[in-house]
mmCIF file of C-alpha atoms and ligand atoms in Angstrom:
data_model
loop_
_atom_site.group_PDB
_atom_site.id
_atom_site.type_symbol
_atom_site.label_atom_id
_atom_site.label_comp_id
_atom_site.label_asym_id
_atom_site.label_seq_id
_atom_site.Cartn_x
_atom_site.Cartn_y
_atom_site.Cartn_z
ATOM 1 C CA UNK A 1 -67.355 2.726 14.204
ATOM 2 C CA UNK A 2 -65.518 5.845 13.099
ATOM 3 C CA UNK A 3 -62.073 6.375 11.653
ATOM 4 C CA UNK A 4 -60.079 9.413 12.793
ATOM 5 C CA UNK A 5 -56.872 10.376 11.023
ATOM 6 C CA UNK A 6 -54.261 12.633 12.596
ATOM 7 C CA UNK A 7 -51.540 14.016 10.337
ATOM 8 C CA UNK A 8 -48.037 15.208 11.131
ATOM 9 C CA UNK A 9 -49.117 18.761 11.939
ATOM 10 C CA UNK A 10 -51.535 17.579 14.632
ATOM 11 C CA UNK A 11 -48.995 15.327 16.393
ATOM 12 C CA UNK A 12 -45.801 17.298 16.142
ATOM 13 C CA UNK A 13 -45.285 17.748 19.890
ATOM 14 C CA UNK A 14 -46.603 16.759 23.324
ATOM 15 C CA UNK A 15 -49.260 19.489 23.204
ATOM 16 C CA UNK A 16 -50.557 18.037 19.938
ATOM 17 C CA UNK A 17 -50.821 14.560 21.463
ATOM 18 C CA UNK A 18 -52.661 15.898 24.505
ATOM 19 C CA UNK A 19 -54.990 17.639 22.091
ATOM 20 C CA UNK A 20 -55.495 14.340 20.230
ATOM 21 C CA UNK A 21 -56.422 12.757 23.562
ATOM 22 C CA UNK A 22 -58.928 15.562 24.246
ATOM 23 C CA UNK A 23 -60.556 14.963 20.871
ATOM 24 C CA UNK A 24 -60.753 11.187 21.059
ATOM 25 C CA UNK A 25 -61.834 11.121 24.702
ATOM 26 C CA UNK A 26 -65.076 12.888 23.674
ATOM 27 C CA UNK A 27 -66.025 9.819 21.634
ATOM 28 C CA UNK A 28 -68.167 7.116 23.122
ATOM 29 C CA UNK A 29 -68.329 4.570 20.295
ATOM 30 C CA UNK A 30 -65.679 2.416 18.617
ATOM 31 C CA UNK A 31 -62.816 4.336 17.100
ATOM 32 C CA UNK A 32 -59.942 3.501 14.806
ATOM 33 C CA UNK A 33 -57.184 6.131 14.958
ATOM 34 C CA UNK A 34 -54.787 6.352 12.023
ATOM 35 C CA UNK A 35 -51.676 8.408 12.745
ATOM 36 C CA UNK A 36 -48.890 9.657 10.491
ATOM 37 C CA UNK A 37 -45.339 10.387 11.508
ATOM 38 C CA UNK A 38 -44.721 13.280 13.938
ATOM 39 C CA UNK A 39 -44.206 16.694 12.344
ATOM 40 C CA UNK A 40 -41.594 16.531 9.608
ATOM 41 C CA UNK A 41 -40.210 13.114 10.579
ATOM 42 C CA UNK A 42 -40.802 11.644 7.116
ATOM 43 C CA UNK A 43 -38.633 14.390 5.593
ATOM 44 C CA UNK A 44 -35.987 13.775 8.268
ATOM 45 C CA UNK A 45 -35.957 10.044 7.508
ATOM 46 C CA UNK A 46 -35.646 10.810 3.810
ATOM 47 C CA UNK A 47 -32.470 12.732 4.708
ATOM 48 C CA UNK A 48 -31.187 9.793 6.781
ATOM 49 C CA UNK A 49 -31.796 7.509 3.816
ATOM 50 C CA UNK A 50 -30.096 9.835 1.361
ATOM 51 C CA UNK A 51 -27.061 10.194 3.566
ATOM 52 C CA UNK A 52 -26.850 6.435 4.248
ATOM 53 C CA UNK A 53 -27.242 5.522 0.569
ATOM 54 C CA UNK A 54 -24.434 7.869 -0.363
ATOM 55 C CA UNK A 55 -22.191 6.231 2.230
ATOM 56 C CA UNK A 56 -21.939 9.197 4.600
ATOM 57 C CA UNK A 57 -21.479 8.534 8.312
ATOM 58 C CA UNK A 58 -23.560 11.664 8.933
ATOM 59 C CA UNK A 59 -26.688 9.543 8.556
ATOM 60 C CA UNK A 60 -26.245 8.424 12.136
ATOM 61 C CA UNK A 61 -26.248 11.990 13.500
ATOM 62 C CA UNK A 62 -29.449 12.688 11.591
ATOM 63 C CA UNK A 63 -30.974 9.509 12.990
ATOM 64 C CA UNK A 64 -29.946 10.440 16.544
ATOM 65 C CA UNK A 65 -31.648 13.835 16.114
ATOM 66 C CA UNK A 66 -34.858 12.055 15.153
ATOM 67 C CA UNK A 67 -34.476 9.722 18.132
ATOM 68 C CA UNK A 68 -33.937 12.712 20.439
ATOM 69 C CA UNK A 69 -37.065 14.392 19.087
ATOM 70 C CA UNK A 70 -39.254 11.353 19.799
ATOM 71 C CA UNK A 71 -37.774 10.764 23.243
ATOM 72 C CA UNK A 72 -38.268 14.391 24.234
ATOM 73 C CA UNK A 73 -41.944 14.235 23.208
ATOM 74 C CA UNK A 74 -42.354 10.993 25.187
ATOM 75 C CA UNK A 75 -40.576 12.449 28.233
ATOM 76 C CA UNK A 76 -42.828 15.453 28.236
ATOM 77 C CA UNK A 77 -45.890 13.203 28.083
ATOM 78 C CA UNK A 78 -44.688 10.750 30.713
ATOM 79 C CA UNK A 79 -42.570 12.725 33.191
ATOM 80 C CA UNK A 80 -42.281 9.890 35.721
ATOM 81 C CA UNK A 81 -42.634 6.506 34.034
ATOM 82 C CA UNK A 82 -42.085 6.584 30.328
ATOM 83 C CA UNK A 83 -44.044 3.541 29.245
ATOM 84 C CA UNK A 84 -43.095 3.930 25.586
ATOM 85 C CA UNK A 85 -39.326 4.418 25.952
ATOM 86 C CA UNK A 86 -38.284 0.765 25.774
ATOM 87 C CA UNK A 87 -40.485 0.171 22.718
ATOM 88 C CA UNK A 88 -39.069 3.256 21.004
ATOM 89 C CA UNK A 89 -35.534 2.167 21.938
ATOM 90 C CA UNK A 90 -36.094 -1.321 20.523
ATOM 91 C CA UNK A 91 -37.500 0.053 17.326
ATOM 92 C CA UNK A 92 -34.658 2.550 16.857
ATOM 93 C CA UNK A 93 -32.178 -0.257 17.539
ATOM 94 C CA UNK A 94 -33.793 -2.268 14.739
ATOM 95 C CA UNK A 95 -33.342 0.587 12.301
ATOM 96 C CA UNK A 96 -29.746 1.169 13.470
ATOM 97 C CA UNK A 97 -29.032 -2.511 12.927
ATOM 98 C CA UNK A 98 -30.611 -2.381 9.485
ATOM 99 C CA UNK A 99 -28.469 0.608 8.526
ATOM 100 C CA UNK A 100 -25.288 -1.175 9.600
ATOM 101 C CA UNK A 101 -25.667 -3.496 6.647
ATOM 102 C CA UNK A 102 -23.743 -2.470 3.578
ATOM 103 C CA UNK A 103 -26.101 -4.379 1.321
ATOM 104 C CA UNK A 104 -28.506 -2.045 -0.457
ATOM 105 C CA UNK A 105 -31.431 -3.146 -2.576
ATOM 106 C CA UNK A 106 -32.425 -0.167 -4.686
ATOM 107 C CA UNK A 107 -33.810 3.209 -3.726
ATOM 108 C CA UNK A 108 -37.546 2.469 -3.623
ATOM 109 C CA UNK A 109 -37.158 -0.678 -1.540
ATOM 110 C CA UNK A 110 -34.757 0.957 0.922
ATOM 111 C CA UNK A 111 -36.983 4.034 1.102
ATOM 112 C CA UNK A 112 -39.870 1.978 2.424
ATOM 113 C CA UNK A 113 -37.734 0.001 4.885
ATOM 114 C CA UNK A 114 -36.304 3.193 6.427
ATOM 115 C CA UNK A 115 -38.958 5.896 6.094
ATOM 116 C CA UNK A 116 -41.779 3.689 7.437
ATOM 117 C CA UNK A 117 -40.281 3.868 10.945
ATOM 118 C CA UNK A 118 -41.732 7.364 11.454
ATOM 119 C CA UNK A 119 -45.251 5.964 11.649
ATOM 120 C CA UNK A 120 -44.166 3.137 13.954
ATOM 121 C CA UNK A 121 -42.659 5.573 16.481
ATOM 122 C CA UNK A 122 -45.530 8.065 16.393
ATOM 123 C CA UNK A 123 -48.133 5.360 16.976
ATOM 124 C CA UNK A 124 -46.152 3.780 19.832
ATOM 125 C CA UNK A 125 -46.124 7.104 21.680
ATOM 126 C CA UNK A 126 -49.740 8.024 20.900
ATOM 127 C CA UNK A 127 -51.066 4.642 22.005
ATOM 128 C CA UNK A 128 -48.974 4.701 25.186
ATOM 129 C CA UNK A 129 -50.346 8.147 26.024
ATOM 130 C CA UNK A 130 -53.964 7.105 25.469
ATOM 131 C CA UNK A 131 -53.500 4.086 27.728
ATOM 132 C CA UNK A 132 -51.666 6.175 30.294
ATOM 133 C CA UNK A 133 -54.736 8.461 30.204
ATOM 134 C CA UNK A 134 -56.970 5.442 30.923
ATOM 135 C CA UNK A 135 -58.397 4.887 27.443
ATOM 136 C CA UNK A 136 -58.873 1.291 26.334
ATOM 137 C CA UNK A 137 -56.552 1.568 23.336
ATOM 138 C CA UNK A 138 -54.527 -1.056 21.488
ATOM 139 C CA UNK A 139 -51.589 -0.561 19.099
ATOM 140 C CA UNK A 140 -51.841 -2.493 15.848
ATOM 141 C CA UNK A 141 -49.012 -2.944 13.364
ATOM 142 C CA UNK A 142 -50.793 -2.374 10.087
ATOM 143 C CA UNK A 143 -48.055 -4.237 8.243
ATOM 144 C CA UNK A 144 -49.205 -7.816 7.931
ATOM 145 C CA UNK A 145 -52.818 -6.626 7.747
ATOM 146 C CA UNK A 146 -52.828 -4.064 4.967
ATOM 147 C CA UNK A 147 -51.290 -6.117 2.171
ATOM 148 C CA UNK A 148 -49.919 -4.487 -0.959
ATOM 149 C CA UNK A 149 -48.059 -5.409 -4.104
ATOM 150 C CA UNK A 150 -44.308 -4.821 -4.244
ATOM 151 C CA UNK A 151 -44.385 -1.495 -6.010
ATOM 152 C CA UNK A 152 -42.242 0.101 -3.325
ATOM 153 C CA UNK A 153 -42.910 3.793 -2.564
ATOM 154 C CA UNK A 154 -46.226 3.671 -4.411
ATOM 155 C CA UNK A 155 -47.713 0.340 -3.400
ATOM 156 C CA UNK A 156 -51.149 -0.807 -4.515
ATOM 157 C CA UNK A 157 -53.529 -2.350 -2.003
ATOM 158 C CA UNK A 158 -54.397 -6.022 -2.482
ATOM 159 C CA UNK A 159 -58.004 -5.681 -1.404
ATOM 160 C CA UNK A 160 -58.915 -9.360 -1.163
ATOM 161 C CA UNK A 161 -55.814 -10.265 0.832
ATOM 162 C CA UNK A 162 -56.262 -7.309 3.168
ATOM 163 C CA UNK A 163 -59.989 -7.151 3.904
ATOM 164 C CA UNK A 164 -60.325 -10.342 5.942
ATOM 165 C CA UNK A 165 -57.186 -9.549 7.938
ATOM 166 C CA UNK A 166 -58.297 -6.001 8.636
ATOM 167 C CA UNK A 167 -61.754 -7.132 9.743
ATOM 168 C CA UNK A 168 -60.294 -9.730 12.021
ATOM 169 C CA UNK A 169 -57.625 -7.551 13.644
ATOM 170 C CA UNK A 170 -59.933 -4.541 14.192
ATOM 171 C CA UNK A 171 -62.693 -6.651 15.727
ATOM 172 C CA UNK A 172 -63.531 -4.228 18.572
ATOM 173 C CA UNK A 173 -63.938 -7.191 20.901
ATOM 174 C CA UNK A 174 -63.093 -6.044 24.420
ATOM 175 C CA UNK A 175 -61.555 -2.912 22.948
ATOM 176 C CA UNK A 176 -63.009 0.344 21.732
ATOM 177 C CA UNK A 177 -59.959 2.182 20.413
ATOM 178 C CA UNK A 178 -57.221 1.047 18.060
ATOM 179 C CA UNK A 179 -54.193 3.103 17.071
ATOM 180 C CA UNK A 180 -52.470 2.213 13.830
ATOM 181 C CA UNK A 181 -50.147 3.646 11.203
ATOM 182 C CA UNK A 182 -51.083 5.502 8.072
ATOM 183 C CA UNK A 183 -48.965 5.428 4.925
ATOM 184 C CA UNK A 184 -47.421 1.977 5.365
ATOM 185 C CA UNK A 185 -48.307 -1.619 4.549
ATOM 186 C CA UNK A 186 -46.489 -4.782 3.615
ATOM 187 C CA UNK A 187 -46.232 -7.298 0.821
ATOM 188 C CA UNK A 188 -47.595 -10.761 1.341
ATOM 189 C CA UNK A 189 -43.990 -11.832 1.976
ATOM 190 C CA UNK A 190 -43.788 -9.313 4.842
ATOM 191 C CA UNK A 191 -41.635 -6.608 3.282
ATOM 192 C CA UNK A 192 -42.645 -3.104 4.332
ATOM 193 C CA UNK A 193 -44.141 -0.866 1.648
ATOM 194 C CA UNK A 194 -45.423 2.721 1.560
ATOM 195 C CA UNK A 195 -48.407 4.169 -0.274
ATOM 196 C CA UNK A 196 -46.872 7.450 -1.488
ATOM 197 C CA UNK A 197 -46.170 10.706 0.364
ATOM 198 C CA UNK A 198 -49.131 12.018 2.344
ATOM 199 C CA UNK A 199 -50.695 8.564 2.083
ATOM 200 C CA UNK A 200 -52.163 8.408 5.588
ATOM 201 C CA UNK A 201 -55.451 9.970 4.484
ATOM 202 C CA UNK A 202 -55.678 7.159 1.957
ATOM 203 C CA UNK A 203 -55.010 4.533 4.658
ATOM 204 C CA UNK A 204 -57.880 5.967 6.710
ATOM 205 C CA UNK A 205 -60.206 5.673 3.714
ATOM 206 C CA UNK A 206 -59.113 2.116 2.891
ATOM 207 C CA UNK A 207 -59.669 0.928 6.462
ATOM 208 C CA UNK A 208 -63.014 2.732 6.625
ATOM 209 C CA UNK A 209 -64.094 0.988 3.429
ATOM 210 C CA UNK A 210 -63.043 -2.458 4.675
ATOM 211 C CA UNK A 211 -64.676 -1.954 8.075
ATOM 212 C CA UNK A 212 -67.731 -0.158 6.674
ATOM 213 C CA UNK A 213 -67.200 2.795 8.972
ATOM 214 C CA UNK A 214 -69.941 5.280 9.718
ATOM 215 C CA UNK A 215 -67.604 8.209 8.912
ATOM 216 C CA UNK A 216 -63.997 9.313 8.543
ATOM 217 C CA UNK A 217 -62.652 12.496 10.110
ATOM 218 C CA UNK A 218 -59.297 13.875 8.969
ATOM 219 C CA UNK A 219 -58.030 16.363 11.567
ATOM 220 C CA UNK A 220 -56.129 19.202 9.920
ATOM 221 C CA UNK A 221 -54.622 22.602 10.731
ATOM 222 C CA UNK A 222 -57.313 24.331 8.639
ATOM 223 C CA UNK A 223 -61.038 24.820 9.425
ATOM 224 C CA UNK A 224 -62.014 22.475 6.578
ATOM 225 C CA UNK A 225 -61.683 22.243 2.849
ATOM 226 C CA UNK A 226 -61.223 25.765 1.544
ATOM 227 C CA UNK A 227 -61.780 27.118 -1.942
ATOM 228 C CA UNK A 228 -57.996 27.730 -2.209
ATOM 229 C CA UNK A 229 -54.793 26.907 -0.331
ATOM 230 C CA UNK A 230 -54.711 29.393 2.581
ATOM 231 C CA UNK A 231 -50.911 29.511 2.349
ATOM 232 C CA UNK A 232 -51.321 31.436 -0.909
ATOM 233 C CA UNK A 233 -54.821 32.878 -0.437
ATOM 234 C CA UNK A 234 -55.204 34.005 3.170
ATOM 235 C CA UNK A 235 -58.844 34.969 2.643
ATOM 236 C CA UNK A 236 -59.855 31.585 1.202
ATOM 237 C CA UNK A 237 -63.283 30.555 2.429
ATOM 238 C CA UNK A 238 -64.474 27.263 3.820
ATOM 239 C CA UNK A 239 -66.705 24.930 1.846
ATOM 240 C CA UNK A 240 -69.518 23.571 4.016
ATOM 241 C CA UNK A 241 -70.420 20.522 1.987
ATOM 242 C CA UNK A 242 -69.232 19.154 -1.334
ATOM 243 C CA UNK A 243 -69.799 16.001 -3.331
ATOM 244 C CA UNK A 244 -67.297 13.186 -3.708
ATOM 245 C CA UNK A 245 -66.941 14.158 -7.349
ATOM 246 C CA UNK A 246 -66.102 17.776 -6.586
ATOM 247 C CA UNK A 247 -63.608 16.640 -3.939
ATOM 248 C CA UNK A 248 -61.891 14.305 -6.411
ATOM 249 C CA UNK A 249 -61.609 17.165 -8.895
ATOM 250 C CA UNK A 250 -60.129 19.442 -6.236
ATOM 251 C CA UNK A 251 -57.550 16.945 -5.037
ATOM 252 C CA UNK A 252 -56.489 15.869 -8.535
ATOM 253 C CA UNK A 253 -56.192 19.476 -9.605
ATOM 254 C CA UNK A 254 -53.715 20.125 -6.821
ATOM 255 C CA UNK A 255 -55.538 20.884 -3.549
ATOM 256 C CA UNK A 256 -52.853 19.495 -1.269
ATOM 257 C CA UNK A 257 -55.072 18.946 1.719
ATOM 258 C CA UNK A 258 -56.285 15.383 1.139
ATOM 259 C CA UNK A 259 -54.429 12.656 -0.696
ATOM 260 C CA UNK A 260 -56.141 12.255 -4.102
ATOM 261 C CA UNK A 261 -56.746 8.515 -3.674
ATOM 262 C CA UNK A 262 -58.727 9.069 -0.456
ATOM 263 C CA UNK A 263 -62.145 9.762 -1.938
ATOM 264 C CA UNK A 264 -62.832 6.654 -4.028
ATOM 265 C CA UNK A 265 -62.865 3.996 -1.271
ATOM 266 C CA UNK A 266 -65.266 6.234 0.669
ATOM 267 C CA UNK A 267 -67.484 7.015 -2.282
ATOM 268 C CA UNK A 268 -67.739 3.293 -3.067
ATOM 269 C CA UNK A 269 -69.301 2.668 0.333
ATOM 270 C CA UNK A 270 -71.034 6.036 0.733
ATOM 271 C CA UNK A 271 -69.000 6.893 3.817
ATOM 272 C CA UNK A 272 -68.895 10.640 4.558
ATOM 273 C CA UNK A 273 -65.516 12.314 4.978
ATOM 274 C CA UNK A 274 -65.232 15.212 7.433
ATOM 275 C CA UNK A 275 -62.303 17.610 7.175
ATOM 276 C CA UNK A 276 -62.056 19.285 10.572
ATOM 277 C CA UNK A 277 -59.687 21.497 12.505
ATOM 278 C CA UNK A 278 -57.792 19.863 15.344
ATOM 279 C CA UNK A 279 -57.501 23.365 16.816
ATOM 280 C CA UNK A 280 -61.288 23.946 16.852
ATOM 281 C CA UNK A 281 -62.684 20.431 17.098
ATOM 282 C CA UNK A 282 -66.232 21.551 17.862
ATOM 283 C CA UNK A 283 -66.560 23.505 14.632
ATOM 284 C CA UNK A 284 -68.327 21.834 11.795
ATOM 285 C CA UNK A 285 -65.547 21.587 9.198
ATOM 286 C CA UNK A 286 -66.348 20.384 5.684
ATOM 287 C CA UNK A 287 -68.435 17.347 4.832
ATOM 288 C CA UNK A 288 -67.659 15.449 1.656
ATOM 289 C CA UNK A 289 -70.465 13.057 0.803
HETATM 290 P P1 ADP B 301 -51.715 16.580 7.409
HETATM 291 O O1 ADP B 301 -51.340 17.157 8.740
HETATM 292 O O2 ADP B 301 -52.883 15.689 7.489
HETATM 293 O O3 ADP B 301 -50.554 15.988 6.675
HETATM 294 P P2 ADP B 301 -51.567 18.543 5.339
HETATM 295 O O4 ADP B 301 -50.515 19.468 5.861
HETATM 296 O O5 ADP B 301 -51.157 17.556 4.313
HETATM 297 O O6 ADP B 301 -52.233 17.809 6.566
HETATM 298 O O7 ADP B 301 -52.802 19.374 4.807
HETATM 299 C C1 ADP B 301 -53.210 20.571 5.401
HETATM 300 C C2 ADP B 301 -52.683 21.745 4.608
HETATM 301 O O8 ADP B 301 -53.235 21.692 3.303
HETATM 302 C C3 ADP B 301 -53.136 23.089 5.132
HETATM 303 O O9 ADP B 301 -52.239 23.605 6.089
HETATM 304 C C4 ADP B 301 -53.198 23.960 3.879
HETATM 305 O O10 ADP B 301 -52.106 24.853 3.783
HETATM 306 C C5 ADP B 301 -53.108 22.993 2.724
HETATM 307 N N1 ADP B 301 -54.161 23.157 1.725
HETATM 308 C C6 ADP B 301 -53.966 23.141 0.382
HETATM 309 N N2 ADP B 301 -55.079 23.315 -0.295
HETATM 310 C C7 ADP B 301 -56.072 23.457 0.624
HETATM 311 C C8 ADP B 301 -57.480 23.643 0.544
HETATM 312 N N3 ADP B 301 -58.111 23.735 -0.615
HETATM 313 N N4 ADP B 301 -58.181 23.710 1.694
HETATM 314 C C9 ADP B 301 -57.571 23.600 2.885
HETATM 315 N N5 ADP B 301 -56.241 23.423 3.031
HETATM 316 C C10 ADP B 301 -55.480 23.359 1.928
HETATM 317 N N1 LIG B 302 -45.764 10.606 6.988
HETATM 318 C C1 LIG B 302 -46.064 10.480 5.583
HETATM 319 C C2 LIG B 302 -45.676 11.748 4.843
HETATM 320 O O1 LIG B 302 -45.239 12.711 5.463
HETATM 321 C C3 LIG B 302 -47.498 10.114 5.325
HETATM 322 C C4 LIG B 302 -48.510 11.173 5.701
HETATM 323 O O2 LIG B 302 -48.176 12.098 6.427
HETATM 324 O O3 LIG B 302 -49.660 11.050 5.294
HETATM 325 O O4 LIG B 302 -45.787 11.767 3.650
HETATM 326 MG MG1 MG B 303 -49.733 15.654 5.252
#
């Protein structure tokens, strides 16, 4: 099986989700799709949290904007019957209910309870679209399977607790595609945690390690790993193939294209990581191995 990870840039609108479908529908084998929140939703939820924690009613307007964004993407994807709307509505209602409480348990804890919803909503819509397009996909709530400690906002994976659950839930029995969330997990007691900003790449690597995947592909808005950030160096050139060690050095020295923790779980199992462009999916990208 393979693990594909789609980040916020690749799923920021209906066109992006159709493009995701085009990419995954080329695959014939078993596939686990890890998705982050749409576009800048995580930033938007951080603003909701900030506003709510400081007691401003404005938080609700910010939340309604985020709701409107998700519903408009879903409506564009499902013009007649919106199969994801009731699930999205239920999930938003849960967050609204949560935010009605005046009890607050510290920034890091509240951060994870609120910000994690972005990944829940994105995966609901992506999975609904894949099914609507006749793919045999199933939505899995990664919380309850990827178990972490209670270091909220920067949770550590409990490998022993998680591996058996992950292997059992992603069994690929009668199913060849799963859609699940990056970035989030839960404590053994069931409280939601997050793995640190940009953590979805790391989730993809963890799941690939546990499931002994054949490869991981992270789909980005760049042709691959470049020798510099193209935002600052427009003529940066693509690296064809680099070692795990070189990739670790690049990410720890600030290459903000892959989460730094991503490489180790892959290196440990010798699983190659492909960095590829979701805009040119047939191009080779970069191989880290
Ligand atoms: P995701 O959509 O998965 O969250 P990111 O936006 O986090 O993806 O990562 C892709 C961005 O990383 C690119 O748009 C690029 O500007 C930036 N980047 C920084 N350093 C590099 C690098 N060395 N090679 C390629 N991209 C880089
Ligand atoms: N959605 C989260 C973030 O924006 C995780 C990720 O994108 O990898 O940080
Ligand atoms: Mg990112």
